[in-house]
Amino acid sequence: YMGTFQLLVSHMAAVATDPRDKVYALLGLVASRMNLGIEVDYALPTVDLYVKVATSIIKASEYLDLLSAPRPTHANLLLPSWVPDWSAAGLHPTPLLWKLLPSLNPLENNVHASGGTISENSISIREQFLEVQGWDFDIIEEIGPAMDGKNDGIRNARNYFLVSMIRCTSFITTLSEWRRVSRCRSGKLYPNGEDSFDAFLQVLHGD
C-alpha cells in the first residue's frame, strides 16, 4: 500500500488532461503485490475511481495516513471528505507526510506516537462513509487560516521580487496567526512538560 500512496502523493503536483490518469498513469510503477487490485477502466467515473483507490489503500494498510494527503482549498470534485482529490494539480506534500516520503524529509523523522500498533477492528467503510473508532482528547475552539499563497496580490503582480515579498508576508502572517490560535509561548509548559513553543515548532515540522 505504501508504494501506491507514496506515488500518488509525490505526483500530486503533476497535471493530467484526464483526472483519472493521475491514478492510472502510476499503476505501471507500482509493484504487483501493491497494486491493490486497481485496473485501468475509463468507463469508471473519476469520483468512483478516487473512492475505490482510497478504500483499497485504507483496507490494505489498516492505517489512516491517507487522511494526511494535501487537500485543495477549493474542491474540484464532489468527493467524501476522507477521499483525497488527486485531480488537484499544484499541491505538494505537507510536513506531516515527510515520514512517508523520506527523500523530502531533511530531518529523517522516525517519530511515531502510536509505535508499531495498528487500529484493529476500528475502521469500517460503508458505501461512501468512513467509520473509525477514536477517543476525545480535547475540544477545538478556534481554527487558524490555511497556508494559501494564492491571493489577488500575487495573481496581479508581475515583478518577481514583489511576488516573493507578498508570499513571504503572507507566510509570516499565517504563522503568527497559528501561534496566536495555539496560545503557545516560550516558558509555558505543554501537558507533557516540554516548552509549549517548542511543541508548536515540532508540529510545524511534523516532528
CSV table of C-alpha atoms in Angstrom, one decimal:
chain,number,residue,atom,x,y,z
A,1,TYR,CA,0.0,0.0,0.0
A,2,MET,CA,2.7,2.4,0.9
A,3,GLY,CA,4.1,2.3,-2.6
A,4,THR,CA,0.8,3.3,-4.1
A,5,PHE,CA,0.1,6.0,-1.6
A,6,GLN,CA,3.7,7.4,-1.9
A,7,LEU,CA,3.4,7.6,-5.6
A,8,LEU,CA,0.0,9.3,-5.6
A,9,VAL,CA,1.2,11.9,-3.0
A,10,SER,CA,4.6,12.6,-4.7
A,11,HIS,CA,2.9,13.2,-8.1
A,12,MET,CA,0.1,15.4,-6.8
A,13,ALA,CA,1.8,18.5,-8.4
A,14,ALA,CA,1.6,16.9,-11.8
A,15,VAL,CA,-1.2,17.7,-14.3
A,16,ALA,CA,-3.3,15.4,-16.5
A,17,THR,CA,-5.9,16.1,-19.2
A,18,ASP,CA,-8.0,13.3,-17.8
A,19,PRO,CA,-8.1,13.3,-13.9
A,20,ARG,CA,-8.3,9.5,-13.9
A,21,ASP,CA,-4.7,9.4,-15.3
A,22,LYS,CA,-3.4,10.9,-12.0
A,23,VAL,CA,-4.0,7.3,-10.8
A,24,TYR,CA,-3.8,5.1,-14.0
A,25,ALA,CA,-0.5,6.7,-15.1
A,26,LEU,CA,1.2,5.4,-12.0
A,27,LEU,CA,-0.1,1.9,-11.9
A,28,GLY,CA,2.9,0.6,-14.0
A,29,LEU,CA,5.3,1.9,-11.3
A,30,VAL,CA,3.6,0.0,-8.5
A,31,ALA,CA,4.8,-3.5,-7.6
A,32,SER,CA,2.2,-6.1,-8.4
A,33,ARG,CA,1.9,-7.0,-4.8
A,34,MET,CA,1.0,-3.4,-4.0
A,35,ASN,CA,-1.4,-2.5,-6.9
A,36,LEU,CA,-4.5,-3.0,-4.6
A,37,GLY,CA,-6.5,-4.5,-7.5
A,38,ILE,CA,-6.9,-1.2,-9.3
A,39,GLU,CA,-7.2,-1.7,-13.1
A,40,VAL,CA,-7.5,0.8,-15.9
A,41,ASP,CA,-11.1,1.4,-16.7
A,42,TYR,CA,-12.2,4.6,-18.4
A,43,ALA,CA,-15.8,3.7,-18.1
A,44,LEU,CA,-15.4,4.3,-14.3
A,45,PRO,CA,-16.2,7.9,-13.3
A,46,THR,CA,-13.4,9.9,-11.6
A,47,VAL,CA,-15.2,10.2,-8.3
A,48,ASP,CA,-15.9,6.4,-8.2
A,49,LEU,CA,-12.2,5.7,-9.0
A,50,TYR,CA,-10.9,8.0,-6.3
A,51,VAL,CA,-13.2,6.5,-3.7
A,52,LYS,CA,-12.1,3.0,-4.8
A,53,VAL,CA,-8.5,3.9,-4.5
A,54,ALA,CA,-8.9,5.4,-1.1
A,55,THR,CA,-10.9,2.5,0.1
A,56,SER,CA,-8.3,0.0,-1.2
A,57,ILE,CA,-5.4,1.8,0.5
A,58,ILE,CA,-7.2,2.0,3.9
A,59,LYS,CA,-8.3,-1.6,3.9
A,60,ALA,CA,-4.9,-2.9,2.8
A,61,SER,CA,-3.0,-0.9,5.3
A,62,GLU,CA,-5.3,-0.5,8.3
A,63,TYR,CA,-3.8,2.9,8.7
A,64,LEU,CA,-5.4,6.4,8.2
A,65,ASP,CA,-2.3,8.1,6.8
A,66,LEU,CA,-4.5,8.8,3.7
A,67,LEU,CA,-6.2,11.5,5.7
A,68,SER,CA,-3.0,13.5,5.8
A,69,ALA,CA,-2.9,13.8,2.0
A,70,PRO,CA,-2.8,17.5,0.9
A,71,ARG,CA,-6.2,19.0,0.1
A,72,PRO,CA,-7.2,21.7,-2.3
A,73,THR,CA,-8.6,25.0,-0.9
A,74,HIS,CA,-11.5,24.6,-3.2
A,75,ALA,CA,-12.8,21.2,-4.2
A,76,ASN,CA,-12.7,20.2,-7.8
A,77,LEU,CA,-14.8,17.1,-7.4
A,78,LEU,CA,-17.8,16.1,-5.1
A,79,LEU,CA,-15.9,13.6,-3.0
A,80,PRO,CA,-16.4,12.3,0.5
A,81,SER,CA,-14.3,14.4,2.9
A,82,TRP,CA,-11.9,11.4,3.6
A,83,VAL,CA,-11.1,10.8,0.0
A,84,PRO,CA,-8.1,12.8,-1.5
A,85,ASP,CA,-8.7,14.8,-4.7
A,86,TRP,CA,-5.8,13.6,-6.8
A,87,SER,CA,-7.0,15.8,-9.7
A,88,ALA,CA,-5.9,18.9,-7.9
A,89,ALA,CA,-2.6,19.9,-9.5
A,90,GLY,CA,-0.1,22.1,-7.8
A,91,LEU,CA,-0.4,20.6,-4.4
A,92,HIS,CA,2.7,19.5,-2.6
A,93,PRO,CA,3.2,17.0,0.3
A,94,THR,CA,2.8,18.5,3.8
A,95,PRO,CA,5.4,18.2,6.6
A,96,LEU,CA,3.2,15.6,8.2
A,97,LEU,CA,3.7,13.4,5.2
A,98,TRP,CA,7.5,13.6,5.3
A,99,LYS,CA,7.7,10.2,7.1
A,100,LEU,CA,6.1,8.7,4.0
A,101,LEU,CA,8.4,10.5,1.6
A,102,PRO,CA,11.9,10.2,3.2
A,103,SER,CA,13.5,11.9,0.2
A,104,LEU,CA,11.6,15.1,1.1
A,105,ASN,CA,12.4,15.0,4.8
A,106,PRO,CA,15.8,16.6,5.7
A,107,LEU,CA,15.3,15.6,9.3
A,108,GLU,CA,14.7,11.9,8.5
A,109,ASN,CA,12.0,11.9,11.2
A,110,ASN,CA,11.2,8.5,12.6
A,111,VAL,CA,8.9,9.5,15.4
A,112,HIS,CA,5.6,7.6,15.7
A,113,ALA,CA,3.3,8.4,18.6
A,114,SER,CA,1.4,5.1,18.2
A,115,GLY,CA,4.6,3.0,17.8
A,116,GLY,CA,4.1,-0.1,15.6
A,117,THR,CA,0.4,-0.6,16.6
A,118,ILE,CA,-2.4,-0.7,14.1
A,119,SER,CA,-6.1,0.3,14.5
A,120,GLU,CA,-7.5,-3.2,14.8
A,121,ASN,CA,-11.3,-3.5,14.1
A,122,SER,CA,-11.7,0.2,14.3
A,123,ILE,CA,-12.1,1.1,10.6
A,124,SER,CA,-15.2,0.5,8.6
A,125,ILE,CA,-16.2,1.7,5.1
A,126,ARG,CA,-19.8,1.5,4.1
A,127,GLU,CA,-20.6,2.9,0.6
A,128,GLN,CA,-19.0,6.4,0.8
A,129,PHE,CA,-18.9,6.6,4.6
A,130,LEU,CA,-15.8,6.0,6.6
A,131,GLU,CA,-16.3,5.0,10.2
A,132,VAL,CA,-13.4,5.0,12.7
A,133,GLN,CA,-13.1,4.4,16.4
A,134,GLY,CA,-11.4,7.0,18.4
A,135,TRP,CA,-11.2,8.9,21.7
A,136,ASP,CA,-12.0,12.5,22.7
A,137,PHE,CA,-8.8,14.3,23.7
A,138,ASP,CA,-9.9,17.9,23.6
A,139,ILE,CA,-12.3,20.4,22.0
A,140,ILE,CA,-11.4,22.6,19.0
A,141,GLU,CA,-12.2,26.2,20.0
A,142,GLU,CA,-10.8,28.0,17.0
A,143,ILE,CA,-9.2,27.2,13.6
A,144,GLY,CA,-6.4,29.3,12.1
A,145,PRO,CA,-6.2,30.3,8.4
A,146,ALA,CA,-4.9,28.0,5.7
A,147,MET,CA,-1.4,28.4,4.3
A,148,ASP,CA,-2.5,29.5,0.9
A,149,GLY,CA,-0.2,31.6,-1.3
A,150,LYS,CA,-3.0,32.2,-3.9
A,151,ASN,CA,-4.3,35.7,-3.4
A,152,ASP,CA,-5.2,38.6,-5.6
A,153,GLY,CA,-1.9,40.4,-4.8
A,154,ILE,CA,0.2,37.5,-6.2
A,155,ARG,CA,-2.1,36.9,-9.2
A,156,ASN,CA,-1.8,40.6,-10.2
A,157,ALA,CA,1.9,41.0,-9.5
A,158,ARG,CA,4.3,40.6,-12.4
A,159,ASN,CA,7.5,41.6,-10.6
A,160,TYR,CA,9.3,38.5,-9.2
A,161,PHE,CA,10.6,40.5,-6.2
A,162,LEU,CA,7.1,41.8,-5.4
A,163,VAL,CA,5.7,38.3,-5.7
A,164,SER,CA,8.3,36.9,-3.3
A,165,MET,CA,7.6,39.7,-0.8
A,166,ILE,CA,3.9,39.1,-1.0
A,167,ARG,CA,4.4,35.3,-0.4
A,168,CYS,CA,6.8,35.9,2.5
A,169,THR,CA,4.5,38.4,4.2
A,170,SER,CA,1.5,36.0,3.8
A,171,PHE,CA,3.7,33.1,5.2
A,172,ILE,CA,4.8,35.1,8.2
A,173,THR,CA,1.3,36.5,8.9
A,174,THR,CA,-0.2,33.0,8.7
A,175,LEU,CA,2.4,31.6,11.1
A,176,SER,CA,1.8,34.4,13.6
A,177,GLU,CA,-1.9,33.7,13.4
A,178,TRP,CA,-1.3,30.0,14.0
A,179,ARG,CA,0.8,30.8,17.1
A,180,ARG,CA,-1.9,33.1,18.4
A,181,VAL,CA,-4.6,30.4,18.0
A,182,SER,CA,-2.3,27.8,19.7
A,183,ARG,CA,-1.8,30.1,22.7
A,184,CYS,CA,1.7,28.9,23.0
A,185,ARG,CA,4.6,31.0,24.3
A,186,SER,CA,8.1,30.3,25.5
A,187,GLY,CA,8.2,29.4,29.1
A,188,LYS,CA,4.6,28.0,29.2
A,189,LEU,CA,4.7,24.2,29.7
A,190,TYR,CA,2.9,21.8,27.4
A,191,PRO,CA,0.9,18.9,29.2
A,192,ASN,CA,3.9,16.6,28.7
A,193,GLY,CA,6.3,19.0,30.5
A,194,GLU,CA,8.1,20.5,27.4
A,195,ASP,CA,8.0,24.1,26.4
A,196,SER,CA,4.8,24.9,24.6
A,197,PHE,CA,6.6,27.0,21.9
A,198,ASP,CA,8.9,24.1,21.2
A,199,ALA,CA,5.9,21.8,20.9
A,200,PHE,CA,4.4,24.3,18.4
A,201,LEU,CA,7.5,24.3,16.3
A,202,GLN,CA,7.6,20.5,16.3
A,203,VAL,CA,4.0,20.4,15.0
A,204,LEU,CA,5.1,22.7,12.1
A,205,HIS,CA,7.9,20.3,11.2
A,206,GLY,CA,5.7,17.2,11.6
A,207,ASP,CA,8.0,16.1,14.5
